[in-house]
XYZ file of C-alpha atoms in Angstrom:
687
model
C 108.536 119.774 71.305
C 105.882 119.170 68.699
C 103.274 116.772 70.012
C 100.834 117.221 66.850
C 102.289 115.512 64.208
C 100.691 112.558 62.313
C 101.962 109.184 62.247
C 100.621 106.127 60.691
C 101.598 104.420 63.999
C 98.787 106.523 65.668
C 96.227 106.653 63.236
C 93.773 104.114 64.614
C 94.155 105.660 68.055
C 93.361 109.129 66.629
C 90.142 107.652 65.019
C 88.828 106.485 68.675
C 89.989 109.841 69.831
C 87.984 111.701 67.458
C 85.012 109.732 68.076
C 85.602 110.125 71.876
C 85.772 113.871 71.222
C 82.750 114.043 69.393
C 80.934 112.698 72.327
C 82.217 115.062 74.630
C 84.143 118.209 73.260
C 84.455 119.630 77.065
C 86.942 118.572 78.973
C 89.319 116.474 77.532
C 89.514 118.462 74.078
C 92.082 120.918 75.644
C 94.569 118.508 77.224
C 96.736 117.763 74.615
C 97.093 121.618 73.829
C 97.772 122.313 77.501
C 100.345 119.488 77.699
C 102.453 121.486 74.930
C 101.655 124.634 76.672
C 103.578 122.924 79.957
C 106.469 121.674 77.848
C 106.738 125.501 76.624
C 106.625 126.772 79.917
C 109.487 124.288 81.141
C 111.740 125.404 78.202
C 110.925 129.244 79.351
C 111.300 128.642 82.597
C 113.702 125.831 83.544
C 115.875 125.401 80.104
C 113.705 122.583 79.124
C 112.493 119.321 80.712
C 115.665 117.532 80.822
C 117.384 119.931 83.266
C 113.725 120.060 85.089
C 113.574 116.421 85.666
C 117.425 116.341 86.835
C 116.283 118.258 90.053
C 117.346 115.504 92.190
C 120.749 116.878 91.729
C 120.126 120.214 93.331
C 117.395 119.495 95.975
C 118.252 117.322 99.058
C 121.798 117.456 99.758
C 124.496 117.500 97.117
C 128.183 117.357 97.622
C 130.069 119.760 95.572
C 133.519 119.259 93.936
C 135.239 120.993 96.785
C 133.509 118.381 99.558
C 131.144 121.365 100.440
C 127.273 120.217 100.995
C 124.386 122.542 99.717
C 121.051 121.593 100.741
C 117.760 122.771 99.271
C 114.254 122.150 99.893
C 110.904 123.415 98.913
C 108.693 124.871 102.269
C 106.371 127.304 101.088
C 104.699 127.639 104.493
C 107.364 126.932 106.814
C 108.551 130.068 108.696
C 112.130 128.825 109.258
C 114.230 125.846 108.288
C 117.126 124.240 109.986
C 119.257 121.170 109.462
C 120.137 118.742 112.764
C 121.582 115.868 112.863
C 124.824 113.254 114.005
C 127.289 115.888 112.141
C 126.262 119.093 115.054
C 125.220 116.696 118.067
C 121.681 117.101 117.167
C 121.619 121.052 117.594
C 118.217 122.658 116.322
C 119.469 125.647 115.674
C 122.814 126.056 114.356
C 122.693 125.280 110.767
C 119.641 127.601 109.582
C 118.529 127.410 106.060
C 118.270 130.786 104.096
C 114.866 131.482 102.720
C 115.049 131.702 98.435
C 112.142 132.694 96.215
C 109.190 130.265 95.629
C 108.996 129.087 98.635
C 112.662 127.518 98.276
C 115.399 127.178 101.377
C 119.323 126.514 101.021
C 121.730 125.897 103.339
C 125.522 125.491 102.539
C 128.336 124.014 104.688
C 131.521 124.051 103.931
C 134.045 121.377 104.584
C 135.960 120.480 107.203
C 139.439 121.288 107.683
C 140.949 118.093 106.674
C 138.667 118.650 103.373
C 136.111 115.928 103.917
C 132.418 116.647 104.334
C 131.183 117.963 107.315
C 127.972 115.671 107.189
C 129.586 111.717 106.637
C 128.358 109.089 104.625
C 125.831 107.368 106.807
C 125.080 109.857 109.257
C 121.612 110.816 110.576
C 120.003 113.820 109.570
C 116.447 115.939 110.021
C 114.800 119.301 108.641
C 113.557 120.927 111.543
C 110.704 123.231 110.060
C 109.372 126.283 112.451
C 105.725 126.659 111.209
C 104.260 130.249 111.006
C 101.707 128.654 114.182
C 104.828 128.352 116.183
C 105.255 124.590 115.864
C 108.632 123.076 115.792
C 108.399 120.017 113.293
C 111.120 117.277 112.874
C 111.181 115.952 109.126
C 112.693 113.898 106.593
C 113.843 115.650 103.397
C 111.495 114.554 100.259
C 114.568 114.068 98.465
C 115.911 111.964 101.023
C 117.807 108.941 98.954
C 118.220 106.500 102.000
C 116.297 105.875 105.302
C 116.304 103.571 107.852
C 114.700 102.746 111.274
C 115.460 100.917 114.254
C 114.129 97.751 114.793
C 111.671 98.840 117.654
C 111.134 102.220 116.202
C 108.297 103.029 113.956
C 109.456 106.264 112.636
C 112.371 106.417 110.103
C 115.517 108.558 109.800
C 117.095 109.985 107.157
C 120.270 108.748 106.406
C 123.188 110.442 104.532
C 123.969 108.342 101.713
C 126.953 109.124 99.788
C 129.240 106.188 98.866
C 132.396 106.995 97.195
C 131.635 104.909 94.039
C 128.771 105.209 92.134
C 127.143 102.098 90.769
C 126.964 101.938 86.729
C 125.768 99.208 84.280
C 124.319 99.041 80.825
C 120.549 98.160 79.764
C 119.460 95.197 77.758
C 117.763 95.693 74.753
C 113.600 95.769 74.809
C 112.367 92.638 74.042
C 110.363 92.028 71.249
C 107.374 90.103 73.688
C 106.992 91.125 77.254
C 106.575 88.115 79.588
C 106.844 90.091 83.100
C 107.738 88.114 86.589
C 106.016 90.604 89.082
C 107.949 90.084 92.356
C 107.892 91.336 95.932
C 111.830 91.325 97.081
C 110.479 90.920 100.905
C 108.691 87.750 100.320
C 110.673 86.234 98.227
C 112.166 83.544 100.135
C 110.467 80.404 101.919
C 111.948 81.689 105.111
C 109.707 83.524 107.897
C 111.470 87.080 107.496
C 112.153 90.012 105.379
C 113.946 88.536 102.192
C 117.189 90.714 101.146
C 117.789 92.037 97.490
C 120.917 89.829 97.633
C 118.594 86.793 98.452
C 116.934 87.803 95.214
C 119.977 88.394 93.028
C 121.320 85.113 93.917
C 118.312 82.514 94.500
C 115.515 84.389 92.575
C 117.168 85.818 88.990
C 118.140 82.215 88.401
C 114.422 80.834 88.500
C 113.332 83.668 86.501
C 115.697 83.284 83.863
C 115.133 79.801 83.800
C 111.450 80.288 83.500
C 111.822 82.081 80.532
C 110.486 85.335 81.807
C 112.466 88.677 80.074
C 111.037 91.226 82.645
C 110.344 91.722 85.923
C 108.171 93.929 87.599
C 109.691 95.064 91.465
C 106.905 95.840 93.899
C 107.549 97.556 97.243
C 110.961 99.563 96.400
C 109.880 102.906 97.037
C 110.611 103.297 100.775
C 107.282 102.558 102.832
C 106.970 102.746 106.608
C 104.239 100.003 106.855
C 105.322 96.733 105.305
C 101.659 95.654 105.008
C 100.962 98.159 103.020
C 102.719 96.282 100.125
C 104.728 98.937 99.188
C 101.532 101.327 98.130
C 101.895 103.832 100.980
C 105.266 105.614 100.142
C 106.934 107.735 102.689
C 110.048 108.254 100.851
C 109.877 108.688 97.332
C 113.795 108.838 96.375
C 114.705 106.353 98.647
C 115.427 102.682 97.912
C 113.738 99.857 100.947
C 116.060 99.696 103.124
C 114.504 96.730 104.857
C 115.308 94.757 101.947
C 119.268 96.108 102.272
C 121.470 99.167 100.845
C 120.878 101.136 97.432
C 124.098 99.262 96.336
C 122.443 95.867 96.566
C 119.672 96.855 94.783
C 121.729 98.129 92.061
C 123.550 94.825 91.922
C 120.420 93.321 91.659
C 119.529 95.066 88.751
C 122.686 94.692 87.214
C 122.859 91.045 87.533
C 119.478 90.983 85.544
C 120.633 93.047 83.190
C 123.431 90.484 82.706
C 120.810 87.853 82.114
C 118.931 89.690 79.472
C 116.368 90.472 81.628
C 114.957 94.020 81.529
C 113.629 95.642 85.519
C 110.341 97.827 85.796
C 109.666 99.776 89.113
C 106.117 99.580 90.562
C 106.011 103.262 90.801
C 103.308 104.650 93.016
C 102.211 108.239 91.813
C 98.799 108.346 92.664
C 98.798 109.136 96.209
C 101.327 109.053 99.159
C 101.172 107.753 103.014
C 99.513 110.330 105.645
C 102.935 109.640 107.658
C 103.864 113.260 108.751
C 107.601 112.439 110.499
C 108.746 110.033 107.828
C 106.358 111.116 104.959
C 105.141 113.939 102.819
C 102.407 114.889 104.411
C 102.309 118.357 106.243
C 106.330 118.666 105.570
C 105.991 122.191 105.344
C 103.559 122.345 108.232
C 100.539 122.872 105.893
C 97.861 120.297 104.842
C 99.070 121.248 101.150
C 102.682 121.664 99.769
C 102.840 118.428 97.609
C 99.077 118.120 97.844
C 95.523 119.362 97.318
C 94.305 121.091 100.546
C 91.065 119.763 102.097
C 88.871 117.037 101.019
C 90.347 116.930 97.504
C 93.854 115.981 98.783
C 92.665 112.887 100.777
C 91.614 109.319 99.206
C 88.652 108.256 101.639
C 89.324 104.803 100.963
C 93.239 104.525 101.038
C 93.273 106.554 103.570
C 96.218 108.794 101.867
C 97.057 111.875 100.346
C 96.884 113.153 97.054
C 99.329 115.108 95.039
C 98.555 118.576 93.354
C 99.146 117.580 89.951
C 98.940 121.364 88.946
C 101.387 122.586 90.966
C 105.136 123.570 89.610
C 107.187 121.783 92.254
C 105.095 119.025 92.415
C 105.729 118.197 88.714
C 109.454 118.964 89.715
C 109.190 116.465 92.313
C 107.484 113.601 90.752
C 109.094 114.032 87.087
C 112.366 113.946 88.646
C 111.421 110.956 90.760
C 111.029 109.081 87.389
C 114.314 110.303 86.180
C 115.794 109.388 89.198
C 115.293 105.655 89.182
C 115.864 105.516 85.413
C 119.317 107.247 85.924
C 120.608 106.029 89.491
C 119.123 102.568 89.382
C 118.916 101.869 85.737
C 115.452 100.915 85.853
C 114.131 99.882 82.358
C 110.766 101.302 82.962
C 107.413 101.918 85.263
C 104.330 100.180 86.235
C 102.022 102.954 86.821
C 99.776 102.059 90.180
C 96.531 103.529 90.878
C 96.074 105.100 87.801
C 92.107 105.090 87.587
C 92.709 106.812 90.873
C 94.500 109.644 89.059
C 92.323 110.077 86.300
C 88.630 111.072 87.818
C 87.840 113.552 90.422
C 85.849 110.599 92.377
C 88.989 108.192 92.147
C 86.621 105.313 91.138
C 84.778 105.289 94.278
C 81.290 103.945 94.211
C 81.865 104.111 89.940
C 80.851 101.380 87.476
C 82.321 101.665 84.365
C 80.313 100.299 81.312
C 82.274 101.411 78.332
C 80.035 104.486 77.595
C 82.140 107.243 76.281
C 80.410 109.709 79.047
C 81.999 108.342 81.507
C 85.453 108.289 80.480
C 85.127 112.151 79.075
C 83.427 115.006 81.002
C 84.134 117.408 84.269
C 84.672 113.746 86.516
C 87.984 113.791 84.531
C 91.242 115.106 86.364
C 92.705 117.148 83.730
C 95.624 117.969 85.555
C 96.508 114.029 86.488
C 96.115 113.426 82.565
C 98.610 116.289 81.457
C 101.037 114.835 84.202
C 100.601 111.172 82.896
C 101.189 112.885 79.444
C 104.154 114.612 80.438
C 105.883 111.686 82.234
C 105.520 109.499 79.241
C 106.325 111.982 76.441
C 109.542 112.795 78.842
C 110.512 109.239 79.463
C 110.075 107.960 76.050
C 112.071 111.073 74.434
C 114.905 110.505 77.220
C 114.952 106.778 76.756
C 113.675 105.344 73.689
C 113.250 101.630 75.093
C 111.591 102.985 78.393
C 108.296 100.719 78.987
C 105.341 102.099 80.814
C 102.436 100.266 81.900
C 99.035 101.564 83.270
C 97.032 99.898 85.807
C 93.508 100.964 85.117
C 90.682 99.241 85.783
C 88.090 101.778 83.981
C 89.001 101.175 80.575
C 89.834 105.044 79.394
C 90.177 105.084 75.659
C 93.458 105.985 74.377
C 95.395 105.052 77.602
C 98.032 103.425 75.088
C 97.764 105.514 72.262
C 100.843 107.887 71.149
C 100.632 111.566 72.574
C 100.622 112.991 69.219
C 98.006 111.107 68.352
C 95.632 112.359 71.574
C 96.826 109.583 73.713
C 98.378 109.384 77.147
C 101.318 107.458 75.564
C 101.601 104.474 77.789
C 102.936 101.501 76.048
C 100.786 98.770 77.950
C 97.756 98.634 79.907
C 96.650 95.796 82.310
C 94.064 93.644 81.186
C 92.484 93.694 84.476
C 88.992 92.021 83.450
C 91.002 88.985 82.839
C 91.941 87.522 86.324
C 88.484 89.009 87.621
C 86.766 86.510 84.868
C 88.793 83.322 85.888
C 87.924 83.665 89.689
C 84.353 84.366 88.858
C 84.094 81.034 86.767
C 85.806 79.336 89.362
C 83.727 80.425 92.215
C 80.222 80.460 90.495
C 80.342 77.785 87.649
C 80.454 74.031 87.403
C 82.902 73.110 84.999
C 80.566 72.270 82.428
C 78.916 74.971 82.443
C 81.913 77.396 81.489
C 80.800 79.666 79.044
C 83.428 79.593 75.836
C 81.964 82.364 74.350
C 82.199 84.696 77.271
C 85.805 83.210 77.892
C 87.129 84.311 74.420
C 84.938 87.528 74.510
C 86.954 88.882 77.914
C 90.153 87.400 76.297
C 89.911 89.482 73.155
C 87.600 92.714 74.668
C 90.603 95.307 74.101
C 90.736 98.170 71.684
C 92.899 97.616 68.792
C 95.969 99.435 68.900
C 96.214 99.837 72.413
C 98.445 96.869 73.743
C 97.420 94.930 76.915
C 99.344 92.887 79.386
C 97.412 89.827 80.201
C 97.528 87.819 83.286
C 95.479 85.296 85.060
C 96.598 86.169 88.673
C 98.332 89.002 90.021
C 99.517 89.876 93.667
C 96.076 91.154 93.953
C 94.252 87.795 93.777
C 96.181 86.317 96.523
C 96.116 88.386 99.127
C 94.311 87.721 102.179
C 90.537 87.295 101.800
C 91.454 85.597 98.339
C 93.367 82.475 96.999
C 95.719 82.080 94.089
C 94.183 80.084 91.311
C 95.934 77.191 92.218
C 94.224 77.112 95.699
C 90.795 78.148 94.526
C 91.344 74.709 92.251
C 92.851 72.448 94.662
C 92.349 73.962 98.267
C 93.257 71.731 101.174
C 94.129 68.698 98.854
C 97.209 70.571 98.240
C 98.404 69.862 101.568
C 97.869 65.876 101.424
C 97.835 65.174 97.722
C 100.385 66.776 95.864
C 102.797 63.753 96.037
C 104.096 62.116 92.814
C 104.192 58.832 94.626
C 100.499 58.258 94.979
C 98.176 58.691 92.124
C 96.190 62.079 91.598
C 92.867 62.047 92.867
C 90.500 64.021 91.159
C 90.723 67.372 92.786
C 94.414 67.254 91.904
C 94.033 66.099 88.561
C 91.264 68.680 87.675
C 93.346 71.494 89.169
C 96.454 70.658 87.720
C 94.988 70.207 84.241
C 92.913 73.396 84.176
C 95.989 75.598 85.911
C 98.152 74.883 83.151
C 95.060 75.578 80.326
C 94.063 78.946 82.282
C 97.611 80.124 82.360
C 98.262 79.444 78.406
C 95.250 80.699 77.126
C 95.705 83.770 79.050
C 99.260 83.832 77.782
C 98.440 83.139 73.593
C 95.010 85.154 73.578
C 94.658 87.733 76.390
C 96.812 90.568 75.283
C 100.392 91.620 73.612
C 102.261 91.106 76.806
C 101.846 88.510 79.727
C 102.127 88.406 83.943
C 102.848 86.504 86.434
C 103.018 86.670 89.980
C 106.209 85.476 91.902
C 105.533 81.591 92.850
C 102.007 81.368 91.421
C 104.002 79.369 88.093
C 103.933 76.406 90.201
C 100.801 76.832 91.803
C 101.618 78.145 95.008
C 99.181 77.179 97.681
C 97.191 79.241 100.220
C 97.396 83.602 100.266
C 99.469 86.388 101.409
C 99.148 88.090 104.498
C 102.000 90.442 106.031
C 102.672 90.606 109.386
C 100.357 93.166 111.426
C 98.503 93.063 114.768
C 95.739 91.067 113.460
C 97.905 87.784 112.768
C 100.298 88.420 115.625
C 103.099 89.523 112.985
C 103.350 86.369 111.604
C 105.547 85.970 108.531
C 104.375 82.491 107.540
C 102.040 83.791 104.592
C 104.515 86.476 103.747
C 106.940 84.382 102.146
C 107.271 82.461 98.626
C 107.878 78.830 99.034
C 110.178 77.799 96.219
C 110.970 74.902 98.611
C 107.998 73.121 97.205
C 109.125 73.451 93.585
C 112.694 71.956 94.499
C 111.030 68.829 96.205
C 111.212 66.147 93.381
C 108.364 64.095 94.614
C 105.583 66.702 94.701
C 104.087 67.910 91.611
C 104.419 71.790 92.124
C 107.975 70.771 89.781
C 105.592 70.201 87.001
C 103.357 73.153 86.780
C 106.819 74.975 86.948
C 108.156 72.995 84.026
C 104.769 73.289 81.940
C 105.223 77.469 82.753
C 108.831 77.220 81.715
C 108.312 75.616 78.495
C 105.079 77.625 77.884
C 107.304 80.636 77.761
C 110.315 79.159 76.004
C 107.635 78.165 73.258
C 106.621 82.009 72.976
C 109.980 83.147 72.977
C 110.533 81.022 69.765
C 107.142 81.705 67.615
C 106.325 85.381 69.207
C 102.927 85.071 69.540
C 102.823 87.908 71.828
C 104.161 90.400 69.387
C 101.741 88.999 66.795
C 98.618 90.454 65.840
C 95.483 89.266 67.577
C 94.302 85.873 67.037
C 92.038 84.563 64.318
C 89.742 82.368 66.466
C 87.978 79.600 64.627
C 86.059 77.858 67.300
C 84.127 78.508 70.387
C 82.061 75.400 70.652
C 79.627 75.800 73.897
C 78.663 71.748 73.710
C 82.243 70.440 73.034
C 83.692 73.103 75.249
C 86.582 73.388 72.871
C 88.270 76.866 71.710
C 90.600 77.029 68.484
C 92.417 79.788 67.145
C 95.696 80.775 65.117
C 98.181 83.425 66.054
C 101.723 83.517 65.225
C 101.351 80.824 62.634
C 100.617 78.297 65.749
C 97.420 76.448 66.124
C 95.853 76.191 69.681
C 93.226 73.934 70.401
C 91.821 73.873 74.045
C 89.379 71.033 75.398
C 87.526 72.760 78.837
C 85.258 69.471 78.651
C 85.385 67.737 82.040
C 85.066 64.194 80.199
C 84.846 64.297 76.564
C 88.262 63.485 74.448
C 87.737 63.760 70.424
C 89.857 61.812 68.153
C 89.791 63.752 65.181
C 88.197 67.019 65.713
C 88.480 69.412 62.532
C 90.580 72.485 62.940
C 90.484 75.329 60.544
C 93.973 76.150 59.237
C 95.071 79.112 57.217
C 98.557 78.163 56.055
C 98.464 74.593 54.310
C 101.068 71.812 54.840
C 102.289 69.652 57.938
C 102.022 70.491 61.420
C 103.711 68.862 64.490
C 102.595 68.884 68.189
C 105.323 71.647 69.697
C 103.296 72.132 73.268
C 101.410 69.278 75.043
C 99.689 70.292 78.535
C 98.704 66.964 78.861
C 102.549 65.494 78.457
C 103.540 63.270 81.442
C 106.376 65.869 82.578
C 103.870 68.330 83.208
C 101.258 66.206 85.448
C 99.434 65.292 82.502
C 98.305 61.830 80.989
C 100.392 61.192 78.081
C 97.623 60.295 75.519
C 98.963 61.805 72.634
C 102.031 60.402 70.153
C 104.249 63.676 69.551
C 105.668 61.777 66.715
C 102.404 62.061 64.947
C 102.524 64.907 61.992
C 99.110 66.250 60.800
C 98.228 67.147 57.173
C 95.786 69.727 55.955
C 92.923 69.136 53.325
C 91.854 71.899 50.656
C 88.710 71.820 52.757
C 87.113 74.914 53.693
C 86.248 75.330 57.488
C 85.038 78.061 59.303
C 85.974 80.395 56.832
C 89.557 79.571 56.574
C 90.811 77.875 53.330
C 92.127 74.501 55.197
C 91.566 72.465 57.569
C 92.806 69.143 59.319
C 91.957 66.366 61.760
C 93.503 66.826 65.414
C 93.145 64.898 68.443
C 91.669 66.908 71.453
C 91.954 65.240 74.840
C 89.537 66.393 77.748
C 91.166 69.318 79.876
C 94.008 69.690 77.731
C 95.582 72.293 75.543
C 97.517 71.579 71.890
C 99.754 74.149 70.443
C 100.643 72.859 66.889
C 103.099 74.707 64.127
C 103.887 74.130 60.563
C 106.833 72.670 60.241
C 107.938 73.947 56.539
C 107.471 77.352 58.250
C 108.959 76.655 61.573
C 105.696 77.379 62.827
C 104.750 76.116 66.938
C 101.902 74.881 68.494
C 101.191 74.928 71.952
C 98.606 72.664 74.297
């Protein structure tokens, strides 16, 4: 594989990369070469990465054509391995593994006399590990494809999952613009319980389709013993969470999403793993290393979890095959990589601030093994699956994260614009409306490197977790309990909250990136916060649910916010500003509290002033002609005041203004946003 070729697509990123290398020639300049070397090793030792990443077909348990079973594990520190379970009456010694080279162990079990497999589908198993210290440990195979637990148990069991008919379904095409609905299956119901895959398929997918989102990002799918970890303390990497249903029910969910033209991304956690031993990877073979670094380097002090040794050959096999498994078996369309900032640096971002100085990104603090792993993962995924989408959750701002690998980058398609939600929370917490700084808001929205695509979002699950609140709750707080009825006039708190909620989301959507993300329920202004059942809240599910019943209640104003979010997405789908080049910003006026920009031939006019409206506000325009309102946040149907006549047409004048050749006069209502498009060019306008 030649990763060193040049292309026009990579040119801008190569410039950024060369600048970075000029600043620090030490730690990072050899990473691309080492990645190529690893690919060469894979070719020589494993027959290429295609075979290497299909190791889920040889490790764990495999049923052969004659119904014999082959069990295979990697446990380099073990003295002996045995298999026990329902099939042998939980005999701990009757089925020993045979030791092979490089710490591998294998066990062959012939079929029963009736030619059926000796281990039945849906029966329980354990690996018995005998350590060199004389311990006997009961473990779950790291390659286990399904694990469950009894209601009163805290330990998961390995369940042999071998259904007779595998599930196969096609993928939809990669969308032009990415509009992501971030989802957690378990909380996707108003009921106080763990919701199911089937509930999501039948009750939530139709909402997502109606809202105009074309991508779902599924959280908490990889099995995690601790529900309150939000899925980020993974115990079984190849198993879909059984608390929401069976693997087939998850496959049905993805299949139905695909039939609706919606792609599905997995929130994959390869940055760390749970410390659990009996049902996790930790101490699988009795040692503190195996899949992880030994000693302090293998521990994350803040997350209380284990850190992978990305230089280990079998660790690479495990993680890269894990990505391939989710793509092949479940037909996911890509991944959002969690905790990338922790992976990139030996300090894991703990106690480190990032100012943008290149010295913070290139030096001995960078974990080159992690970089090589991420480059390998992206190269393999994009080679095997042309339309695969990968997104990096990185708060540090690592340069070239989203540049092509052949240009020296890490190969991600998008990065999360994580500064944007923090900025909105800061503004709502610390500033009066009249003190909002338009220039600072615009800077935060546009502060991204050219050529590296960003996913913008006003809030995600992070902002809704206990200790914080949703944007809607920051804006309206306790008034949401008593004043959201359409049968009574809006008070000043609800009026302000509803108008700003729409404006914040549309400004983020239209200016903040090349993709957009919304966390489930926040589109209609979900109140309160998220808190999973735990000892500290008496195991309550009250805040671990999404109250879709609110938007379904006609006399509550939540449906007005829902309608705006829906029409915002549908308007973007028509005009495609997320896939367009960066916006041309013509106005960021501090006194008027007005922001005006043009993107994808759509004129956006935002008026954040708490009291002032403008009847004839001059707006700079590129293409001359006739413009018409296409989206108006002040519309009655969106909880606005309906102050504009949507039949009005706006004509440009050949009057240069703010460095554009034409301009026009447009109304601008207080706390409202307009989107306008040029009629002859079938362009759009948003408010």
